[in-house]
XYZ file of C-alpha atoms in Angstrom:
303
model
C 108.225 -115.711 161.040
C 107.222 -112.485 159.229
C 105.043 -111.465 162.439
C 107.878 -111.914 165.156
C 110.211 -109.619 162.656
C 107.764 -107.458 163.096
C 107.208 -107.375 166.737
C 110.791 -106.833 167.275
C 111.085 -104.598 164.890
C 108.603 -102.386 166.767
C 110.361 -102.092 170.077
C 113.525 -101.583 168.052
C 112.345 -98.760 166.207
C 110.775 -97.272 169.896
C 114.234 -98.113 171.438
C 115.666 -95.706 168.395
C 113.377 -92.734 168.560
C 113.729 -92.591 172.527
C 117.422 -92.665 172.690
C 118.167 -90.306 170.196
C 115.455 -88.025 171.259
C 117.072 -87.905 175.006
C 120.583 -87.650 173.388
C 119.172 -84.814 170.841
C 117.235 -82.577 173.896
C 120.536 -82.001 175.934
C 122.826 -81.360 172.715
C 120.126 -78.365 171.332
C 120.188 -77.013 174.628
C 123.858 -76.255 174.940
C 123.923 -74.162 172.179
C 120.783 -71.944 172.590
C 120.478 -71.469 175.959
C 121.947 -67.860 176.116
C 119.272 -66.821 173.387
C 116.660 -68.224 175.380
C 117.466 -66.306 178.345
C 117.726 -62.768 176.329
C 114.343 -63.428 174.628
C 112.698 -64.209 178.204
C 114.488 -60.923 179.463
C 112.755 -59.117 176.863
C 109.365 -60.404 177.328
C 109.409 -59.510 180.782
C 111.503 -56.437 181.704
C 110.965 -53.431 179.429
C 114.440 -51.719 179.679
C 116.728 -53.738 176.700
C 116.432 -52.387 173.441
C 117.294 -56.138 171.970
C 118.533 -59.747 172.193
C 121.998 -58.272 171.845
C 121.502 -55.779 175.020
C 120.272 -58.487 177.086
C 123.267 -60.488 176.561
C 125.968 -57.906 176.604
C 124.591 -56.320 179.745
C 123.910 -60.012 181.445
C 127.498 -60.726 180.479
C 128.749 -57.622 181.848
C 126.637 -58.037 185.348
C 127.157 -61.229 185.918
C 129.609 -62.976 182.964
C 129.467 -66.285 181.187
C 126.931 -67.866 184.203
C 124.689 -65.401 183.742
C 123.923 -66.177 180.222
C 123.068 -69.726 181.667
C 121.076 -69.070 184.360
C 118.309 -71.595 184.542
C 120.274 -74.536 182.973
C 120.746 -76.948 185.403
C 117.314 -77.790 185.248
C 117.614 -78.149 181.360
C 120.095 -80.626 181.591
C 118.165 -82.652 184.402
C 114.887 -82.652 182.538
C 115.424 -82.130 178.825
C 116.148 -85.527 178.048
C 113.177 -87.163 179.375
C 111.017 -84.213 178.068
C 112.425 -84.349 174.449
C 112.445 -87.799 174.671
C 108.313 -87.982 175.480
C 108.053 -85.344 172.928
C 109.237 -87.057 170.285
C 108.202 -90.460 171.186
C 104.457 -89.170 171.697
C 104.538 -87.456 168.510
C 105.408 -90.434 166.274
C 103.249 -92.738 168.343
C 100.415 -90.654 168.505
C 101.115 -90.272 164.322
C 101.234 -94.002 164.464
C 97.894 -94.261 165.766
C 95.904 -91.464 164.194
C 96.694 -93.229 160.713
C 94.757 -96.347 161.713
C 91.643 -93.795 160.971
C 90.860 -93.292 157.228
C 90.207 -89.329 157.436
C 93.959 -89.295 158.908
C 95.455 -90.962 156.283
C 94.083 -88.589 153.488
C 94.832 -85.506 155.119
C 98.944 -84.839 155.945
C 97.940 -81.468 157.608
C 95.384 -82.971 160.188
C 97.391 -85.929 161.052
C 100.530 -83.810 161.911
C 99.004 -81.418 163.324
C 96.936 -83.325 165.761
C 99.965 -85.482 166.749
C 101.797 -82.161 167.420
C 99.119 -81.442 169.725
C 99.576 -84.720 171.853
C 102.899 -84.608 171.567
C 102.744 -81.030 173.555
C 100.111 -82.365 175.935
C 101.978 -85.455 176.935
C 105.317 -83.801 177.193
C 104.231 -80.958 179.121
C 104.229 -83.301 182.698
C 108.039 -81.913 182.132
C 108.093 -79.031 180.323
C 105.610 -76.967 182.799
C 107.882 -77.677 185.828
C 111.082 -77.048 184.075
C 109.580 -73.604 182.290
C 108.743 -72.439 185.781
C 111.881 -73.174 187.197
C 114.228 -71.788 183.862
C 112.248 -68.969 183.178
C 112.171 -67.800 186.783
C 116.188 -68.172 187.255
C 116.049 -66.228 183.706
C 114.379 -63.363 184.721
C 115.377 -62.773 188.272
C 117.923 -60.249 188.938
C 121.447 -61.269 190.813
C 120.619 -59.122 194.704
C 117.114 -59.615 194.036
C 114.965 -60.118 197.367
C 114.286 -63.477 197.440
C 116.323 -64.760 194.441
C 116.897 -68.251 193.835
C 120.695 -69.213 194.067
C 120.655 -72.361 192.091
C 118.403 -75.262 190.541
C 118.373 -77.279 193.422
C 117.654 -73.790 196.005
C 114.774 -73.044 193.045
C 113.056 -76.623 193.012
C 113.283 -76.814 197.029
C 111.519 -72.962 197.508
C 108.843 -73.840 195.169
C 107.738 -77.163 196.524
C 107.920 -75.459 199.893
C 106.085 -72.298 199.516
C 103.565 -73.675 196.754
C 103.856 -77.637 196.486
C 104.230 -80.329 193.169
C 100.811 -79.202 192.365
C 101.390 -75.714 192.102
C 103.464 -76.284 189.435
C 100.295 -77.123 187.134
C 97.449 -74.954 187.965
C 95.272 -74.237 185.613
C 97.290 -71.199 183.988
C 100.554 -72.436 184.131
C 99.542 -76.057 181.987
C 96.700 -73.780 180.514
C 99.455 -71.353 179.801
C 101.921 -73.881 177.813
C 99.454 -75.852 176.155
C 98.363 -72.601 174.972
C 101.661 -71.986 173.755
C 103.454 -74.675 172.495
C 100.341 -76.799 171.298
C 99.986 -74.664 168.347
C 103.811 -74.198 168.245
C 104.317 -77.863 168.271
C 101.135 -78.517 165.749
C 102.427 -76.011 163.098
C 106.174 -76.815 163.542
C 105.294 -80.803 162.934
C 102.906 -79.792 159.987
C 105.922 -77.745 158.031
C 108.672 -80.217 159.087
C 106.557 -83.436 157.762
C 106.252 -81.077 154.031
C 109.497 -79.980 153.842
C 111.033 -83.301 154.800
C 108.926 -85.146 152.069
C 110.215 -82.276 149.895
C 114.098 -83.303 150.925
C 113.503 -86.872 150.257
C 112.023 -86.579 146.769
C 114.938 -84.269 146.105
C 117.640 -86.569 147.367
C 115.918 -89.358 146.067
C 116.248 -90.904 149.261
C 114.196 -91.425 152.548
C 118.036 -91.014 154.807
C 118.020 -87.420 154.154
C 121.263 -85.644 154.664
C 122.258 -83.768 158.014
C 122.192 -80.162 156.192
C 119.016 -81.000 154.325
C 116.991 -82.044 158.054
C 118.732 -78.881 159.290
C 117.643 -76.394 156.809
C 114.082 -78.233 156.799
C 113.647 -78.290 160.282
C 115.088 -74.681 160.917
C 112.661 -73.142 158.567
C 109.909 -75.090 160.013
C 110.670 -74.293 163.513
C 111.537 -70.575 163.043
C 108.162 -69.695 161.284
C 105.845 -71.868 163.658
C 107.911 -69.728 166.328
C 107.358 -66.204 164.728
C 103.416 -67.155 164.696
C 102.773 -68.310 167.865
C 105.091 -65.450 169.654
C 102.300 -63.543 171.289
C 100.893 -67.169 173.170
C 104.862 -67.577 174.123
C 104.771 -64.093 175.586
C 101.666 -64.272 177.881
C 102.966 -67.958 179.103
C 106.082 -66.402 179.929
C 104.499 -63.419 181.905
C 101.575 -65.854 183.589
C 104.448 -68.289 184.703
C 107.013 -66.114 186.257
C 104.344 -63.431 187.723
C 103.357 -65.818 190.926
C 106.888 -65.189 192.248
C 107.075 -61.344 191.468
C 103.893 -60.566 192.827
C 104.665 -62.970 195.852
C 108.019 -60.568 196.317
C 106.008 -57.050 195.873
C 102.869 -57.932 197.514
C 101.190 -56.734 194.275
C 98.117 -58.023 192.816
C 98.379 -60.071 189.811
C 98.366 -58.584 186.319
C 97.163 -61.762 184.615
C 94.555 -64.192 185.122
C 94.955 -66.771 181.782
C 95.710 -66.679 178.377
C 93.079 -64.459 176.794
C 92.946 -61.775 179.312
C 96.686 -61.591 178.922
C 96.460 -61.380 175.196
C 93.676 -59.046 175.775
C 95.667 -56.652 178.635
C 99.008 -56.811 176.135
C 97.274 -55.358 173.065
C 95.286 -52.556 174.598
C 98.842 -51.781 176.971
C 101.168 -52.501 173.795
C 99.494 -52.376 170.597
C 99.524 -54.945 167.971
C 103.118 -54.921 168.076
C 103.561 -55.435 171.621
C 102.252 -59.103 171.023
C 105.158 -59.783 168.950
C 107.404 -58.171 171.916
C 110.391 -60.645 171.812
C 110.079 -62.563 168.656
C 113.316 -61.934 166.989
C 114.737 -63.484 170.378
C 112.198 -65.645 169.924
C 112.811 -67.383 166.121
C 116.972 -66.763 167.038
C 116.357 -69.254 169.857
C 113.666 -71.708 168.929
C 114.502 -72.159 165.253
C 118.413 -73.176 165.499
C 117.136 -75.491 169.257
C 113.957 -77.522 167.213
C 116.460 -77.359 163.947
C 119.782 -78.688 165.682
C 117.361 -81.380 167.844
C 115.798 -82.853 165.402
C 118.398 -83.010 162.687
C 120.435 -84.359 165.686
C 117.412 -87.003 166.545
C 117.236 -88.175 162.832
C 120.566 -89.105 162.689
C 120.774 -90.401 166.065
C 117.698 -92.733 165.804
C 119.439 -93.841 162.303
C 122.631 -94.870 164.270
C 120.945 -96.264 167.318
C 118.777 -98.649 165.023
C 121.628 -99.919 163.753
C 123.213 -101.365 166.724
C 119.106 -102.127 168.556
């Protein structure tokens, strides 16, 4: 009797994480979107002098759309992607404890299930990148410009195919990126939840407490791995500018873009971005998984 509690149980609990994943990924989105776009601005064009610029300028160019250029591809893939994020992060967790040399270290099993989580996920998140951050970055009479989601996805599976979506650098590129991103965020998150619950006294944290613990996790994870971010961002959208200028490619993977960056930019032009960067990424991972907690906690209840 105990055993087929269990085995419900199980599915139940999967049935939980996966809904309120999807129904957290879309809800984070809405809100940051506009930051995202002026942080990708500033990683690629050098002529804004901040987050702010990008966005008052976009607004002024092009108004409200402009800010949300690149979001119809959000809203078609960031439910499945958040959803095999999430779900690959707390099964991988799952399974990694099994091993004894998990189980006494908090850091390593985290970590490492941040790192799956990112690899598994990415199937979406590469094709979606390519497709936002493109749309992001493009200017409005540009030669060539994409004129929506739909015009985007058809002009890339025409001119370079499904599998051009993941070579080498561009999967390379975002494994490179949000692997550690993912690994450290899940690290802090799992520490200063525990921290939350022994301060509540309670494992059902509140909403403000996830919030402020997965805010602070996400936003210095993000600060961190900023220079990775900014050489994905440059290796994934350079295809299609060098493809409109006839130019020779800049970058060939992630440590020859590091590499090119810091002898162009300095030590400081690694971290080109980052305010943009933390203003976007910590309030997203913060508001989606506060927003998954709770969810999963109201979608167990009726599974």
């Amino acid at each position: 009797m105990g055993t087929a509690a269990g085995d419900s149980a199980q599915p139940a609990s999967m049935a939980a994480t996966m809904l309120g994943s999807a129904m957290a990924g879309i809800l984070g989105r809405v809100v940051c979107h506009p930051m995202d776009m002026a942080k990708a601005n500033l990683q690629v064009h050098g002529q804004y002098r901040g987050a702010w610029h990008v966005i008052t300028s976009t607004l002024h160019a092009e108004g409200v759309r402009g800010l949300y250029k690149g979001f119809g591809v959000i809203v078609l893939g960031s439910a499945p992607a958040t959803c095999l994020y999430v779900t690959s992060y707390e099964e991988s967790k799952k399974w990694l404890l099994q091993y004894p040399v998990m189980q006494t270290s908090p850091f390593l099993s985290s970590f490492t299930a941040g790192i799956f989580a990112e690899a598994f996920s990415c199937v979406f998140w590469v094709p979606i990148d390519v497709v936002k951050e493109r749309m992001q970055v493009q200017r409005t009479h540009q030669a060539g410009a994409y004129k929506n989601t739909w015009h985007a996805l058809q002009t890339i599976a025409r001119t370079e195919g499904l599998r051009g979506m993941y070579k080498g650098k561009r999967y390379g590129a975002t494994m490179w990126s949000f692997g550690p991103y993912s690994a450290l965020f899940f690290v802090a998150y799992e520490q200063n939840k525990a921290a939350a619950q022994r301060l509540h006294a309670t494992d059902n944290v509140p909403f403000a407490s996830l919030l402020l613990c997965s805010v602070s996790a996400s936003a210095a994870a993000a600060f961190l791995t900023n220079p990775l971010d900014l050489v994905k961002l440059r290796l994934q959208v350079e295809r299609f500018q060098s493809a409109q200028s006839q130019a020779a490619p800049k970058y060939s993977n992630t440590l020859q873009g590091l590499q090119r960056i810091l002898a162009e930019d300095g030590i400081r032009g690694l971290w080109k971005g980052a305010g943009a960067r933390v203003a976007f990424q910590a309030p997203l991972t913060g508001i989606t998984i506060a927003i998954y907690e709770k969810c999963k906690e109201l979608v167990a209840n009726f599974v």
